[in-house]
Coordinates of C-alpha atoms and ligand atoms in Angstrom, one line a residue:
M9 CA -1.8 96.6 -40.0
A10 CA -0.9 94.1 -37.5
V11 CA 2.7 91.7 -37.7
M12 CA 1.6 88.3 -38.3
E13 CA 2.4 85.8 -35.8
K14 CA 3.9 82.4 -37.4
S15 CA 0.4 80.8 -37.1
D16 CA -1.3 83.4 -38.8
V17 CA 0.7 83.4 -41.8
K18 CA -0.7 79.8 -42.7
S19 CA -4.4 80.6 -42.1
A20 CA -4.2 83.8 -44.1
G21 CA -3.2 81.6 -46.9
Q22 CA -0.8 84.4 -48.1
E23 CA 3.1 84.9 -49.2
A24 CA 4.7 86.0 -46.1
I25 CA 8.0 87.3 -45.3
P26 CA 9.9 86.4 -42.3
V27 CA 11.6 89.1 -40.1
K28 CA 14.6 88.4 -38.2
N29 CA 16.7 89.9 -35.5
P30 CA 20.1 90.1 -36.9
V31 CA 22.0 89.3 -33.6
T32 CA 20.0 86.2 -32.6
G33 CA 19.3 84.9 -35.9
A34 CA 15.8 84.1 -34.6
T35 CA 12.5 84.9 -36.8
I36 CA 10.5 87.9 -34.5
G37 CA 7.6 88.5 -36.9
S38 CA 6.4 88.3 -40.6
I39 CA 4.7 90.4 -42.7
P40 CA 2.5 89.5 -45.7
V41 CA 3.2 90.3 -49.3
M42 CA 0.4 92.2 -50.6
T43 CA -0.5 91.6 -54.1
R44 CA -1.4 94.4 -56.7
D45 CA -4.8 94.3 -56.0
E46 CA -4.3 95.1 -52.6
V47 CA -1.9 98.0 -53.2
Q48 CA -4.9 99.2 -55.4
A49 CA -7.2 99.0 -52.9
A50 CA -5.3 100.7 -50.4
A51 CA -4.8 103.4 -52.8
Q52 CA -8.6 104.0 -53.5
R53 CA -8.8 104.4 -49.5
A54 CA -5.8 106.8 -49.8
R55 CA -7.6 108.8 -52.6
A56 CA -11.0 108.6 -50.7
A57 CA -9.2 110.1 -47.6
Q58 CA -7.5 112.7 -49.1
P59 CA -9.6 115.6 -49.6
A60 CA -10.7 115.7 -45.8
W61 CA -7.2 115.6 -44.8
E62 CA -6.4 118.7 -46.9
A63 CA -9.2 120.3 -45.7
L64 CA -8.1 120.1 -42.0
G65 CA -5.7 122.8 -42.9
V66 CA -2.0 122.7 -42.1
K67 CA -2.1 124.1 -38.8
E68 CA -4.7 121.2 -37.5
R69 CA -2.5 118.5 -39.1
A70 CA 0.6 120.2 -37.5
K71 CA -1.3 119.6 -34.2
L72 CA -1.8 116.0 -34.5
L73 CA 1.9 115.2 -35.8
L74 CA 3.0 117.0 -32.9
K75 CA 0.6 114.8 -30.7
W76 CA 2.2 111.7 -32.4
S77 CA 5.7 112.8 -31.7
D78 CA 5.1 113.6 -28.0
A79 CA 3.6 110.1 -28.0
L80 CA 6.7 108.4 -29.8
I81 CA 9.1 110.1 -27.1
A82 CA 6.7 109.2 -24.3
D83 CA 7.3 105.7 -25.8
L84 CA 11.0 106.1 -26.6
E85 CA 12.5 102.7 -24.9
N86 CA 9.7 100.9 -26.5
A87 CA 10.5 102.5 -29.9
I88 CA 14.6 102.0 -29.4
R89 CA 13.8 98.3 -28.4
I90 CA 11.8 97.6 -31.9
I91 CA 14.4 99.4 -34.0
R92 CA 17.7 97.6 -32.0
S93 CA 15.4 94.1 -32.7
E94 CA 15.1 94.3 -36.4
T95 CA 18.6 96.1 -37.0
G96 CA 20.9 95.0 -34.3
K97 CA 22.1 98.3 -34.0
N98 CA 23.6 100.0 -30.6
R99 CA 21.3 101.8 -28.1
M100 CA 22.7 105.1 -29.5
G101 CA 21.9 104.6 -33.0
A102 CA 18.4 103.9 -32.3
W103 CA 17.9 106.9 -29.8
E104 CA 19.4 109.2 -32.6
E105 CA 16.6 107.7 -34.9
V106 CA 13.8 108.4 -32.9
I107 CA 15.2 112.1 -31.5
V108 CA 15.8 113.2 -35.2
I109 CA 12.2 112.4 -36.1
A110 CA 10.7 114.3 -33.2
S111 CA 13.1 117.4 -34.3
T112 CA 11.8 116.8 -37.7
V113 CA 8.1 117.5 -36.7
N114 CA 9.2 120.3 -34.4
Y115 CA 10.9 122.0 -37.4
Y116 CA 7.6 121.7 -39.7
H117 CA 5.1 122.4 -37.0
Y118 CA 6.9 125.8 -36.8
R119 CA 7.8 126.4 -40.3
A120 CA 5.3 124.5 -42.5
P121 CA 2.2 126.9 -42.3
G122 CA 4.6 129.8 -43.4
I123 CA 6.1 127.7 -46.3
L124 CA 2.7 126.7 -47.4
R125 CA 0.8 129.9 -47.2
P126 CA -0.1 131.3 -50.6
Q127 CA 2.6 134.3 -51.8
S128 CA 1.9 137.3 -53.4
R129 CA 3.8 137.7 -56.5
R130 CA 4.7 141.2 -58.6
P131 CA 1.9 141.1 -61.5
L132 CA 2.4 142.7 -64.6
V133 CA 0.0 146.1 -64.4
I134 CA 0.5 147.2 -60.9
G135 CA -2.5 148.4 -59.3
K136 CA -4.9 146.3 -61.9
Q137 CA -3.7 142.8 -61.4
K138 CA -2.7 140.8 -58.7
A139 CA -0.5 137.6 -58.8
K140 CA -0.8 134.8 -56.3
V141 CA 0.8 131.2 -55.9
Y142 CA -1.1 128.5 -54.2
Y143 CA 0.7 125.3 -52.9
K144 CA -1.6 122.0 -53.3
P145 CA -0.7 118.5 -52.3
H146 CA 0.1 116.2 -54.9
G147 CA -2.7 113.7 -53.6
I148 CA -1.2 110.5 -52.6
C149 CA 2.6 110.1 -52.0
G150 CA 4.7 106.7 -52.0
F151 CA 7.2 106.2 -49.8
I152 CA 10.1 103.0 -50.4
T153 CA 12.2 102.8 -47.8
P154 CA 15.7 100.9 -47.1
W155 CA 16.4 99.1 -43.9
N156 CA 19.6 101.0 -42.7
Y157 CA 17.6 103.4 -40.5
P158 CA 13.9 102.1 -40.5
M159 CA 12.6 105.0 -38.7
L160 CA 14.5 108.1 -39.6
N161 CA 14.8 106.9 -43.3
A162 CA 11.1 106.2 -43.7
L163 CA 9.7 109.0 -41.6
Q164 CA 11.9 111.9 -42.1
D165 CA 10.2 112.2 -45.8
L166 CA 6.8 111.2 -45.0
I167 CA 6.5 113.8 -42.2
P168 CA 6.1 116.8 -44.5
A169 CA 4.4 115.0 -47.2
L170 CA 1.5 114.5 -44.4
F171 CA 2.0 118.3 -43.4
A172 CA 1.4 119.3 -46.8
G173 CA -2.2 117.5 -47.0
N174 CA -1.0 114.3 -49.0
T175 CA -2.1 111.0 -47.9
V176 CA 0.7 108.4 -47.8
L177 CA 1.4 105.0 -48.8
H178 CA 4.3 103.8 -47.1
K179 CA 6.5 100.4 -48.2
P180 CA 9.1 99.9 -45.5
S181 CA 12.0 97.4 -46.3
E182 CA 11.2 93.7 -45.9
V183 CA 14.0 93.1 -43.8
T184 CA 12.8 95.9 -41.1
P185 CA 9.2 96.4 -41.5
L186 CA 8.3 96.4 -37.7
T187 CA 9.6 100.0 -37.0
S188 CA 7.4 101.7 -39.4
I189 CA 4.5 99.3 -38.7
Y190 CA 4.9 100.5 -35.3
A191 CA 5.2 104.1 -35.8
V192 CA 2.3 104.3 -38.2
E193 CA 0.1 102.3 -35.6
L194 CA 0.9 105.0 -32.9
M195 CA -0.2 107.8 -35.7
H196 CA -3.6 106.1 -35.8
K197 CA -3.8 106.1 -32.0
V198 CA -3.3 109.6 -31.7
G199 CA -6.0 110.4 -34.2
I200 CA -4.4 110.6 -37.9
P201 CA -7.0 108.6 -39.5
K202 CA -6.1 105.1 -40.7
D203 CA -6.7 105.7 -44.3
V204 CA -4.3 108.9 -44.5
I205 CA -1.1 106.7 -43.8
Q206 CA -1.1 103.2 -44.8
I207 CA 1.3 100.6 -44.5
I208 CA 2.0 98.7 -47.5
T209 CA 4.3 95.2 -46.9
G210 CA 6.1 93.3 -49.0
A211 CA 9.2 93.2 -51.3
G212 CA 10.3 94.6 -54.6
T213 CA 7.2 93.6 -56.4
T214 CA 5.0 95.0 -54.0
G215 CA 6.9 98.2 -54.4
A216 CA 6.4 98.5 -58.4
A217 CA 3.1 98.1 -57.8
L218 CA 3.1 100.9 -55.4
V219 CA 4.8 103.0 -57.8
D220 CA 1.9 102.3 -60.3
V221 CA -1.0 103.8 -58.2
V222 CA 0.7 107.0 -56.7
D223 CA 1.1 110.8 -57.7
Y224 CA 4.5 111.2 -56.4
V225 CA 7.3 108.6 -55.3
A226 CA 9.8 109.5 -52.8
F227 CA 12.4 106.6 -52.8
T228 CA 15.5 105.9 -50.4
G229 CA 17.5 102.7 -51.5
S230 CA 20.1 101.7 -53.9
T231 CA 21.0 103.5 -56.9
A232 CA 20.0 100.2 -59.0
T233 CA 16.5 100.3 -57.7
G234 CA 16.1 104.1 -58.0
R235 CA 17.0 103.9 -61.3
K236 CA 14.1 101.3 -62.2
I237 CA 11.5 103.6 -60.1
A238 CA 12.7 107.0 -62.2
M239 CA 12.2 105.1 -65.7
R240 CA 8.3 103.7 -64.3
C241 CA 7.8 107.3 -63.1
A242 CA 9.0 109.0 -65.9
E243 CA 6.5 106.8 -68.0
R244 CA 3.8 107.7 -65.9
L245 CA 4.8 111.3 -65.9
I246 CA 4.8 111.6 -62.4
P247 CA 7.5 113.3 -59.9
C248 CA 9.9 111.5 -58.0
S249 CA 12.7 112.2 -55.4
L250 CA 15.2 109.6 -55.1
E251 CA 17.8 109.5 -52.0
L252 CA 20.3 106.9 -53.4
G253 CA 23.8 105.4 -52.6
G254 CA 27.0 107.1 -51.7
K255 CA 30.6 107.0 -51.5
D256 CA 31.7 109.9 -49.4
P257 CA 35.1 111.4 -49.1
L258 CA 36.9 112.8 -46.0
I259 CA 39.7 115.2 -46.5
V260 CA 42.2 115.6 -43.6
L261 CA 44.6 118.7 -44.5
K262 CA 47.9 119.2 -43.0
D263 CA 46.9 121.8 -40.5
A264 CA 43.9 119.7 -38.9
N265 CA 43.8 118.8 -35.6
L266 CA 44.5 115.0 -36.2
D267 CA 43.2 113.4 -32.8
L268 CA 39.6 115.1 -33.8
A269 CA 40.2 114.2 -37.5
A270 CA 40.9 110.7 -36.7
S271 CA 38.0 110.3 -34.0
G272 CA 35.9 112.1 -36.2
T273 CA 36.5 109.6 -39.1
V274 CA 35.7 106.9 -36.6
V275 CA 32.2 108.5 -35.9
G276 CA 32.0 109.1 -40.0
G277 CA 33.2 105.9 -41.0
L278 CA 31.9 103.4 -38.5
D279 CA 28.7 104.9 -37.1
N280 CA 25.9 102.2 -37.5
A281 CA 28.5 99.7 -38.8
G282 CA 29.1 102.0 -41.7
Q283 CA 25.5 101.3 -43.1
I284 CA 24.7 105.0 -43.7
C285 CA 24.3 106.3 -46.9
I286 CA 26.5 109.3 -45.7
S287 CA 28.8 107.2 -44.4
T288 CA 32.6 108.2 -44.6
E289 CA 33.8 105.5 -47.1
R290 CA 37.0 107.0 -48.4
V291 CA 39.8 109.0 -46.5
Y292 CA 42.3 111.4 -48.8
V293 CA 45.2 112.8 -46.2
E294 CA 47.7 115.2 -47.0
D295 CA 51.3 113.8 -47.2
P296 CA 53.3 115.6 -44.3
V297 CA 50.5 114.4 -42.1
Y298 CA 49.6 111.1 -43.4
D299 CA 51.4 108.7 -41.0
Q300 CA 50.7 110.6 -37.9
Y301 CA 46.9 110.3 -38.8
V302 CA 46.9 106.7 -39.6
E303 CA 48.3 106.0 -36.1
K304 CA 45.9 107.9 -34.7
L305 CA 43.0 106.5 -36.6
K306 CA 44.4 102.8 -35.7
Y307 CA 44.4 104.0 -31.9
Y308 CA 40.8 105.2 -32.0
V309 CA 39.2 102.4 -34.0
Q310 CA 41.0 99.6 -31.9
Q311 CA 39.2 101.4 -28.6
M312 CA 35.9 100.9 -30.0
N313 CA 33.6 98.4 -28.1
I314 CA 31.4 96.2 -30.5
G315 CA 29.0 94.2 -29.4
T316 CA 25.2 93.7 -28.1
G317 CA 25.0 95.3 -24.9
D318 CA 22.4 98.1 -24.0
G319 CA 24.8 101.0 -22.9
M320 CA 24.2 104.0 -24.4
F321 CA 27.8 105.3 -24.5
D322 CA 30.1 101.9 -24.3
V323 CA 28.5 100.0 -27.0
H324 CA 30.3 102.1 -30.0
M325 CA 29.1 99.7 -32.7
G326 CA 26.6 96.8 -33.0
S327 CA 25.9 94.0 -35.6
M328 CA 25.2 94.5 -39.4
T329 CA 22.0 94.1 -40.5
N330 CA 22.0 92.1 -43.7
E331 CA 24.2 89.3 -44.7
R332 CA 24.1 90.5 -48.3
E333 CA 26.1 93.7 -47.3
L334 CA 28.3 91.6 -45.2
L335 CA 29.6 89.4 -48.1
K336 CA 30.3 92.8 -50.2
V337 CA 32.4 94.2 -47.1
E338 CA 34.2 90.7 -47.5
D339 CA 34.7 91.0 -51.1
Q340 CA 35.8 94.3 -51.4
V341 CA 38.2 93.9 -48.6
A342 CA 39.8 90.4 -49.9
E343 CA 40.0 92.3 -53.4
A344 CA 41.7 95.4 -52.1
V345 CA 44.5 93.3 -50.0
Q346 CA 44.9 91.1 -53.2
K347 CA 45.6 94.0 -54.9
G348 CA 48.3 95.4 -52.5
A349 CA 46.3 97.1 -49.7
K350 CA 47.6 97.0 -46.2
L351 CA 45.0 96.0 -43.4
V352 CA 46.0 98.0 -40.6
T353 CA 43.3 96.8 -38.2
G354 CA 40.0 94.4 -38.3
G355 CA 39.1 92.8 -41.2
K356 CA 37.6 89.7 -39.9
R357 CA 33.9 88.4 -39.0
R358 CA 33.0 88.2 -35.3
P359 CA 30.9 85.1 -34.7
D360 CA 31.8 85.2 -31.1
I361 CA 29.2 88.0 -30.7
G362 CA 26.7 87.5 -33.3
P363 CA 26.2 86.0 -36.9
L364 CA 26.5 89.4 -38.8
F365 CA 29.4 91.1 -36.4
Y366 CA 32.0 92.5 -38.6
E367 CA 35.3 94.4 -37.2
P368 CA 36.1 97.9 -37.5
T369 CA 38.3 97.9 -40.4
V370 CA 40.9 100.6 -41.5
L371 CA 42.8 99.8 -45.0
T372 CA 45.8 101.9 -46.3
D373 CA 48.0 101.7 -49.7
V374 CA 44.6 102.0 -51.6
N375 CA 44.2 103.3 -54.6
H376 CA 40.9 103.9 -57.3
D377 CA 41.5 100.6 -59.0
M378 CA 40.1 99.2 -56.1
K379 CA 36.3 98.3 -55.5
V380 CA 36.7 99.6 -51.8
M381 CA 37.5 103.2 -53.2
R382 CA 34.9 103.0 -56.1
E383 CA 31.6 101.1 -54.9
E384 CA 29.5 101.7 -52.2
T385 CA 30.8 99.4 -49.3
F386 CA 27.9 99.9 -46.8
G387 CA 30.0 98.2 -43.9
P388 CA 32.4 99.2 -41.4
V389 CA 35.4 99.8 -43.4
I390 CA 37.7 102.8 -43.7
P391 CA 40.2 102.9 -46.7
V392 CA 42.7 105.5 -46.2
M393 CA 44.9 107.2 -49.3
R394 CA 48.1 109.6 -49.5
V395 CA 47.5 112.4 -51.1
K396 CA 50.2 115.5 -52.1
D397 CA 47.8 118.1 -51.6
A398 CA 44.2 119.7 -51.2
D399 CA 43.9 120.0 -54.8
E400 CA 44.7 116.0 -55.7
A401 CA 42.5 115.3 -52.7
I402 CA 39.3 117.2 -54.3
R403 CA 40.3 115.8 -57.5
L404 CA 40.0 112.3 -56.3
A405 CA 36.9 113.1 -54.0
N406 CA 35.1 113.9 -57.1
D407 CA 36.4 111.1 -58.9
S408 CA 33.2 109.0 -58.4
E409 CA 29.9 108.3 -59.8
Y410 CA 28.4 109.2 -56.4
G411 CA 28.0 112.9 -54.8
L412 CA 26.1 112.6 -51.3
S413 CA 28.0 113.9 -48.6
G414 CA 31.6 114.5 -47.5
A415 CA 33.9 116.4 -44.9
I416 CA 36.9 118.2 -44.7
Y417 CA 39.1 118.5 -41.6
T418 CA 41.3 122.0 -41.4
H419 CA 42.1 124.7 -38.7
D420 CA 41.3 127.5 -41.5
L421 CA 37.8 127.3 -41.6
K422 CA 37.4 129.6 -44.6
R423 CA 39.9 127.6 -46.7
G424 CA 37.8 124.9 -45.7
E425 CA 34.6 126.2 -47.1
A426 CA 36.1 127.2 -50.1
L427 CA 37.5 124.0 -50.8
A428 CA 33.8 122.4 -49.9
T429 CA 32.0 124.1 -52.5
R430 CA 34.4 122.5 -54.5
V431 CA 33.4 118.8 -53.9
Q432 CA 30.5 117.5 -56.0
S433 CA 28.0 116.7 -53.3
G434 CA 24.5 117.4 -51.8
D435 CA 26.4 118.5 -48.6
M436 CA 29.6 119.2 -47.0
H437 CA 30.9 119.1 -43.5
I438 CA 33.7 121.0 -42.3
N439 CA 35.5 119.4 -39.1
C440 CA 32.6 116.9 -38.3
T441 CA 30.4 114.1 -40.2
Q442 CA 27.0 113.2 -40.3
W443 CA 25.4 116.2 -38.7
I444 CA 23.2 116.9 -41.6
F445 CA 20.9 114.2 -40.6
G446 CA 20.3 116.0 -37.5
M447 CA 19.2 119.3 -38.9
P448 CA 16.1 119.4 -40.5
S449 CA 16.3 123.1 -41.6
L450 CA 19.0 121.8 -44.1
P451 CA 18.4 120.4 -47.5
M452 CA 19.8 117.0 -48.0
G453 CA 20.2 114.8 -51.2
G454 CA 22.4 113.7 -53.8
V455 CA 23.9 114.8 -57.3
K456 CA 25.2 112.3 -60.0
N457 CA 24.2 109.0 -59.1
S458 CA 23.4 109.6 -55.4
G459 CA 20.0 110.8 -56.5
L460 CA 17.3 113.6 -57.1
G461 CA 15.8 115.9 -55.1
R462 CA 16.0 117.1 -51.6
R463 CA 14.7 116.0 -48.0
N464 CA 14.4 118.6 -45.2
G465 CA 14.2 122.1 -45.0
P466 CA 11.4 124.5 -47.3
E467 CA 12.7 122.3 -50.1
G468 CA 11.7 118.8 -48.6
L469 CA 8.2 120.3 -48.1
L470 CA 7.9 122.1 -51.3
R471 CA 8.4 118.9 -53.2
F472 CA 5.4 117.6 -52.0
V473 CA 2.9 120.1 -53.3
K474 CA 2.6 121.7 -56.9
S475 CA 2.3 125.3 -57.3
Q476 CA -0.9 126.8 -58.8
S477 CA -0.6 130.7 -60.1
L478 CA -3.3 133.1 -60.0
V479 CA -3.6 136.2 -61.9
I480 CA -6.4 138.3 -60.6
D481 CA -7.6 141.4 -62.6
N482 CA -9.9 144.2 -61.2
Q483 CA -10.7 145.2 -64.4
L484 CA -9.8 148.9 -63.9
M485 CA -10.7 151.1 -67.1
D486 CA -11.1 147.8 -69.2
K487 CA -13.4 147.9 -72.2
P488 CA -14.7 145.2 -74.3
K489 CA -12.0 144.4 -77.1
L490 CA -10.9 141.6 -79.2
T491 CA -6.8 141.7 -78.3
Q492 CA -5.1 141.0 -75.6
L493 CA -3.6 144.4 -75.3
D494 CA -4.8 147.9 -76.4
P495 CA -2.9 151.1 -76.7
F496 CA -3.1 152.2 -73.3
T497 CA -2.0 148.7 -71.7
M498 CA 1.0 148.8 -74.1
R499 CA 2.0 152.3 -72.8
V500 CA 1.8 151.0 -69.3
A501 CA 3.6 147.6 -70.0
L502 CA 6.5 149.8 -71.7
L503 CA 6.6 152.3 -68.9
L504 CA 6.4 149.6 -66.3
M505 CA 9.4 147.8 -68.3
K506 CA 11.8 151.0 -67.9
L507 CA 10.9 151.7 -64.6
R508 CA 11.7 148.2 -63.7
R509 CA 15.0 148.7 -64.6
L510 CA 15.5 151.8 -62.3
L511 CA 13.5 150.6 -59.2
P512 CA 13.6 146.9 -59.3
R513 CA 13.4 146.3 -55.6
L514 CA 10.1 147.8 -55.6
L515 CA 8.8 146.7 -59.0
V516 CA 10.3 143.4 -60.1
Ligands
NAD628 P1 17.2 98.5 -52.0 O1 17.3 99.2 -53.4 O2 17.8 97.1 -51.9 O3 15.7 98.4 -51.3 C1 15.2 99.8 -50.9 C2 13.5 99.5 -51.1 O4 13.1 99.2 -52.8 C3 13.0 98.3 -50.3 O5 11.7 98.8 -49.8 C4 12.6 97.3 -51.3 O6 11.7 96.5 -50.9 C5 12.4 98.1 -52.4 N1 12.5 97.8 -53.9 C6 13.2 96.8 -54.3 N2 13.3 96.5 -55.5 C7 12.3 97.5 -56.3 C8 11.5 97.7 -57.2 N3 11.7 96.9 -58.4 N4 10.3 98.8 -57.5 C9 10.1 98.9 -56.0 N5 10.6 99.0 -54.9 C10 11.7 98.1 -55.0 O7 18.2 99.0 -50.9 P2 18.5 98.6 -49.2 O8 19.4 97.6 -49.7 O9 17.4 98.7 -48.6 O10 19.1 100.0 -48.8 C11 20.4 100.2 -48.9 C12 20.8 101.4 -50.1 O11 20.1 102.4 -49.6 C13 22.0 101.6 -49.9 O12 22.6 101.9 -51.1 C14 22.4 103.4 -49.2 O13 23.2 103.9 -49.6 C15 21.0 103.9 -49.8 N6 20.4 104.8 -48.7 C16 20.2 105.9 -49.3 C17 20.0 106.9 -48.4 C18 19.9 108.2 -48.8 O14 19.5 109.3 -48.1 N7 20.4 108.6 -49.8 C19 19.6 106.7 -47.1 C20 19.8 105.6 -46.8 C21 20.0 104.4 -47.5

C-alpha cells in the first residue's frame, strides 16, 4: 500500500484524506478512504493467508519478526524522520517509539514459544486420563489505532497477534498513517507475506467496516469510540480489547525528594506534549510540602526548551499534533482560570514556533469541579491540588471515571507500594512515571472507562488465542457401558477427591 501523491488521488477517482506535517502545516501525503467492499476483500485475502501463517509455527514466525525488528533498527533514522514528520514530536519521543517496539519483539521472540506451547493439566482420573490445553489463533485480528504514538500504539499490540499465528488488518489513525504504512512495507520486505498483514486506510467509517469482518478487535483510542466498537463486537459476539483514555493522578507525599518529584512530574505530564494516554493529568501534594513542590515544578517547567530542533536531549517538547486537542486544552485552561485556578506558568499558544505549539502549563488552586481535573486533557497541562494527607490523595485519585496509570512519590517504598494498590488503575509507578510502556513483560491496560483487556506480558499474547481443551482417555479397564460412571470409576473419583485435600500439590 503506497502513500498517494496528490496527482494519484485524482486519477484513482477515490475519496482521499490528506496527511499534514503539524509543524509546517504542509501536506506530506494522502491516503485513500477504503470502502466497505475493499475492506471485505482485504479480509478475504487475510483469511486465505491465515492457515499457512499458523502452520509455519511460532519459532519460524518469531524469526521473521526478529528480522523485521533488526531491519527497523538498521533504518532507525528514517523511521524517526517519518514519525516526526506526521506527529511533530521531538526526536527523543520518536526514538522511544522505535526502541520500545524492538524490545517488544525481543520479549515475545524469547517468551512466545513457551507461552503458546500446549499445556498439560491435572486430569480427573490420573493414570487413565490426560488433560491438555492447546492455544489457537482467532483467525484475523483487526487493529484500530490512534495518532499520538503511531508506531508504538499500533505495533506493540499487533506484534503478539502475529506471533500467535493470526493474520492482521491494521487501520492506523487517518492523522498519522504514514508510520504504519512504512512499518508494514518493511515487514513485507523481510519476507512476511503481504496478505498476512495489510494496512486499511481511512477514518471512522472504514474502521467500523473493519470491525464487521475480523474475528478479534484490538482498539486503542478514545473512550467514546471504544464504547461504539465494544457494542458492535458484542452484537457480533467477537472478543475485543480496548485501550482507552486516562486522567492519571500523581501523588507527592511529604517525605518525597521534591526535586525528583517535580522533575518526574515534568516527564509524566509533558512528555509528548502531554498527548499520552498515561500522561500525568492531575497532581495531589501533601499540605506540608505543597508550596515548595509548586516552586520546584515551576522552576523545572521553565527550564524546558520547546521547539522543532533535531537534538536528542535539548528539545524537551515538540508540537501538539492536532488542532482539535489544542482547542480542548485552551478550553479547559480558560474554564479553570475562570473558576478560580491560578496560572503558575505557560497557558499560551506559541505560533512563533509552529501553528500547534502550546506552552507547558502549570495550574494551581484547582478542584474537581473543573474540567481540567475531570476530563482527559491530552495536552501539556499540569494541574496541582493541595491535599491534607495520603488518604485524601487516594480518595481524590479514585474520584474519576478513568483508571489507567498513576504515580506516587515517597521515600518510603513499602508504604508507597501499599498505597499504590489502593488506587483504581491498571498500573502504578513509585517514584517514576511512564516506564510501563518500556516494559513489554508487564501487562498494561485500564479499569473503569479506561478500557478492557491488557497489552504486553503473557496476558497481551494470550488475548490473541482461544484455548482448546483435550481430554484423552487410554480406556484402562474400560468395558462397554450405558452410563458415564460405573462403580469402579465412582470409587476412584471419591478416593481422589479425599486424597486431593491431603496432597493438593501432587494431585490438584
Ligand atoms: P479516536 O477514538 O478519535 O480514534 C482512534 C481510531 O479509531 C482512529 O483510527 C479512528 O479513525 C478510528 N475510529 C473513529 N471512529 C470509529 C468508529 N466509529 N469505528 C471504528 N473506528 C473508528 O482517538 P484518537 O483521537 O485517535 O486518539 C486519542 C485517544 O486515544 C485519547 O483518548 C487517548 O487517551 C487514547 N489512547 C489510549 C491509549 C491506551 O493505551 N489506553 C494509548 C494511546 C491513546
